[in-house]
């Protein structure tokens, strides 16, 4: 067993424990019988439960359902980061126990990111790269995971993404006259 695999397994275990703690905190918060407390607690339980399923990858039928839906972003670092921050914000409103749980959840995700910079192989084992190529890998070979979107074509009209090529070499100081402007306004 490699050190990356041990690191991955320990982060998955720690994440599962933190999500169980978040669920416990949320259930205690829901017992106050105030309507808003029940709603906030329910949302937090739902977020933590989904993230528990994602990090343990069990039960398989739920994991497969999430992977094959529009919610597959939660398997990426950005998706997990967003879900954890959202859960932490809810937890911060749940008194002292919620403040402690929210802080632990934030430290967990920032700790995973910090270790991911130091151990990119373990980080890439924990998280998946999204299908659209928007999430970037970490580490020394981060440029290898970038998707070339042809961003240079955005900065100039008539680039490779469409548009008319007649404006590609256009110099407005020398080639624009009042007549051109009036014809363009019609």
Short mmCIF file of C-alpha atoms in Angstrom, two decimals:
data_model
loop_
_atom_site.label_atom_id
_atom_site.label_comp_id
_atom_site.label_asym_id
_atom_site.label_seq_id
_atom_site.Cartn_x
_atom_site.Cartn_y
_atom_site.Cartn_z
CA UNK A 1 0.00 0.00 0.00
CA UNK A 2 1.53 3.30 -1.09
CA UNK A 3 1.70 6.38 1.09
CA UNK A 4 -0.70 8.18 -1.27
CA UNK A 5 -3.26 5.43 -0.80
CA UNK A 6 -2.87 5.60 3.00
CA UNK A 7 -3.25 9.37 2.89
CA UNK A 8 -6.35 9.07 0.72
CA UNK A 9 -7.88 6.46 3.01
CA UNK A 10 -7.21 8.55 6.11
CA UNK A 11 -8.77 11.66 4.54
CA UNK A 12 -11.84 9.65 3.50
CA UNK A 13 -12.18 8.31 7.05
CA UNK A 14 -11.70 11.74 8.59
CA UNK A 15 -14.22 13.22 6.15
CA UNK A 16 -16.78 10.53 7.02
CA UNK A 17 -16.35 11.25 10.73
CA UNK A 18 -16.73 15.00 10.19
CA UNK A 19 -19.90 14.50 8.12
CA UNK A 20 -21.34 12.22 10.82
CA UNK A 21 -20.56 14.92 13.39
CA UNK A 22 -22.28 17.51 11.18
CA UNK A 23 -25.35 15.27 10.88
CA UNK A 24 -25.46 14.80 14.65
CA UNK A 25 -25.18 18.55 15.25
CA UNK A 26 -27.94 19.27 12.74
CA UNK A 27 -30.29 16.70 14.27
CA UNK A 28 -29.80 18.22 17.73
CA UNK A 29 -30.48 21.65 16.24
CA UNK A 30 -33.70 20.41 14.62
CA UNK A 31 -35.06 19.32 18.01
CA UNK A 32 -35.72 22.92 19.04
CA UNK A 33 -39.13 22.79 17.32
CA UNK A 34 -38.75 26.19 15.64
CA UNK A 35 -39.76 25.97 11.99
CA UNK A 36 -36.66 27.70 10.62
CA UNK A 37 -34.39 25.53 12.80
CA UNK A 38 -36.00 22.40 11.38
CA UNK A 39 -35.58 23.63 7.79
CA UNK A 40 -31.94 24.69 8.27
CA UNK A 41 -31.17 21.45 10.10
CA UNK A 42 -32.84 19.41 7.36
CA UNK A 43 -30.81 21.13 4.63
CA UNK A 44 -27.60 20.61 6.56
CA UNK A 45 -28.40 16.93 7.16
CA UNK A 46 -29.14 16.50 3.44
CA UNK A 47 -25.86 18.15 2.40
CA UNK A 48 -23.80 16.19 4.94
CA UNK A 49 -25.54 12.93 4.03
CA UNK A 50 -24.88 13.39 0.32
CA UNK A 51 -21.25 14.27 1.03
CA UNK A 52 -20.95 11.23 3.31
CA UNK A 53 -22.18 9.03 0.47
CA UNK A 54 -19.73 10.70 -1.93
CA UNK A 55 -16.69 10.36 0.31
CA UNK A 56 -17.38 6.74 1.33
CA UNK A 57 -18.67 5.83 -2.14
CA UNK A 58 -21.33 3.67 -0.51
CA UNK A 59 -24.12 2.62 -1.23
CA UNK A 60 -23.15 1.98 -4.82
CA UNK A 61 -26.56 2.57 -6.40
CA UNK A 62 -26.73 6.11 -4.96
CA UNK A 63 -23.15 6.86 -6.03
CA UNK A 64 -23.88 5.65 -9.57
CA UNK A 65 -27.07 7.69 -9.65
CA UNK A 66 -25.17 10.82 -8.60
CA UNK A 67 -22.37 10.16 -11.09
CA UNK A 68 -24.80 9.83 -13.98
CA UNK A 69 -26.83 12.91 -13.14
CA UNK A 70 -26.29 16.61 -13.44
CA UNK A 71 -24.99 16.54 -9.85
CA UNK A 72 -21.74 14.78 -10.75
CA UNK A 73 -19.87 17.98 -9.87
CA UNK A 74 -19.87 16.95 -6.20
CA UNK A 75 -17.19 14.38 -6.98
CA UNK A 76 -14.74 17.18 -7.88
CA UNK A 77 -12.81 19.37 -5.47
CA UNK A 78 -14.78 22.47 -6.36
CA UNK A 79 -18.07 20.71 -5.85
CA UNK A 80 -17.03 19.36 -2.50
CA UNK A 81 -15.61 22.75 -1.52
CA UNK A 82 -18.88 24.50 -2.35
CA UNK A 83 -20.97 21.91 -0.52
CA UNK A 84 -18.73 22.02 2.56
CA UNK A 85 -18.75 25.82 2.69
CA UNK A 86 -22.55 25.82 2.35
CA UNK A 87 -22.88 23.25 5.14
CA UNK A 88 -20.44 25.25 7.28
CA UNK A 89 -22.46 28.43 6.83
CA UNK A 90 -25.57 26.60 8.03
CA UNK A 91 -23.62 25.07 10.90
CA UNK A 92 -22.28 28.45 12.04
CA UNK A 93 -25.86 29.45 12.84
CA UNK A 94 -26.46 26.45 15.10
CA UNK A 95 -24.97 27.68 18.34
CA UNK A 96 -21.67 26.64 19.90
CA UNK A 97 -21.81 22.99 18.76
CA UNK A 98 -22.57 24.14 15.20
CA UNK A 99 -19.75 26.67 15.32
CA UNK A 100 -17.31 23.94 16.32
CA UNK A 101 -18.62 21.57 13.61
CA UNK A 102 -18.53 24.29 10.94
CA UNK A 103 -14.97 25.20 11.86
CA UNK A 104 -13.89 21.54 11.73
CA UNK A 105 -15.55 21.18 8.32
CA UNK A 106 -13.72 24.25 7.00
CA UNK A 107 -10.39 23.03 8.39
CA UNK A 108 -10.98 19.67 6.74
CA UNK A 109 -11.49 21.07 3.26
CA UNK A 110 -8.61 23.54 3.58
CA UNK A 111 -6.42 20.74 4.95
CA UNK A 112 -7.27 18.54 1.99
CA UNK A 113 -6.35 21.39 -0.36
CA UNK A 114 -3.08 22.03 1.46
CA UNK A 115 -2.12 18.36 1.34
CA UNK A 116 -3.24 18.27 -2.30
CA UNK A 117 -0.66 20.90 -3.17
CA UNK A 118 2.04 18.84 -1.47
CA UNK A 119 0.79 15.43 -2.70
CA UNK A 120 -0.99 15.92 -6.06
CA UNK A 121 -1.32 12.18 -6.69
CA UNK A 122 -3.29 11.68 -3.48
CA UNK A 123 -5.41 14.74 -4.27
CA UNK A 124 -6.23 13.42 -7.74
CA UNK A 125 -7.13 10.05 -6.21
CA UNK A 126 -9.60 11.74 -3.84
CA UNK A 127 -11.33 13.86 -6.47
CA UNK A 128 -12.34 13.44 -10.06
CA UNK A 129 -11.67 15.86 -12.86
CA UNK A 130 -14.97 17.25 -14.19
CA UNK A 131 -16.18 16.45 -17.68
CA UNK A 132 -16.16 20.08 -18.83
CA UNK A 133 -12.52 20.66 -17.91
CA UNK A 134 -13.18 23.63 -15.62
CA UNK A 135 -11.60 22.22 -12.47
CA UNK A 136 -7.84 22.46 -12.45
CA UNK A 137 -5.46 19.92 -10.98
CA UNK A 138 -2.90 20.88 -8.37
CA UNK A 139 0.80 20.31 -8.08
CA UNK A 140 3.77 20.70 -10.36
CA UNK A 141 2.07 19.24 -13.42
CA UNK A 142 -1.03 21.42 -13.09
CA UNK A 143 -0.63 22.79 -16.59
CA UNK A 144 -1.08 19.29 -18.00
CA UNK A 145 -4.73 19.22 -16.93
CA UNK A 146 -5.68 22.58 -18.39
CA UNK A 147 -8.03 22.43 -21.32
CA UNK A 148 -7.14 24.73 -24.18
CA UNK A 149 -10.30 26.67 -24.74
CA UNK A 150 -8.80 29.04 -27.31
CA UNK A 151 -9.17 32.06 -25.04
CA UNK A 152 -7.17 34.22 -27.42
CA UNK A 153 -10.15 34.21 -29.78
CA UNK A 154 -12.31 35.90 -27.18
CA UNK A 155 -10.19 39.04 -27.04
CA UNK A 156 -10.44 39.91 -30.71
CA UNK A 157 -13.42 40.00 -33.06
CA UNK A 158 -13.55 37.42 -35.81
CA UNK A 159 -11.40 34.89 -33.97
CA UNK A 160 -11.60 31.15 -34.32
CA UNK A 161 -14.92 30.89 -32.50
CA UNK A 162 -16.88 32.53 -35.25
CA UNK A 163 -17.63 35.99 -36.43
CA UNK A 164 -16.46 37.77 -39.51
CA UNK A 165 -12.80 37.65 -40.47
CA UNK A 166 -13.06 41.09 -42.10
CA UNK A 167 -12.47 42.77 -38.70
CA UNK A 168 -9.40 40.76 -37.76
CA UNK A 169 -6.86 43.37 -38.92
CA UNK A 170 -9.10 46.40 -38.36
CA UNK A 171 -7.43 49.57 -37.07
CA UNK A 172 -10.10 52.03 -35.89
CA UNK A 173 -7.76 55.04 -36.00
CA UNK A 174 -7.06 54.78 -39.72
CA UNK A 175 -10.01 52.95 -41.23
CA UNK A 176 -13.13 54.36 -39.55
CA UNK A 177 -14.93 57.28 -41.12
CA UNK A 178 -18.22 58.99 -40.27
CA UNK A 179 -19.90 57.27 -43.21
CA UNK A 180 -18.89 53.84 -41.94
CA UNK A 181 -20.28 54.70 -38.55
CA UNK A 182 -23.63 55.89 -39.95
CA UNK A 183 -23.97 52.81 -42.18
CA UNK A 184 -23.30 50.58 -39.17
CA UNK A 185 -26.03 52.28 -37.12
CA UNK A 186 -28.81 51.53 -39.63
#
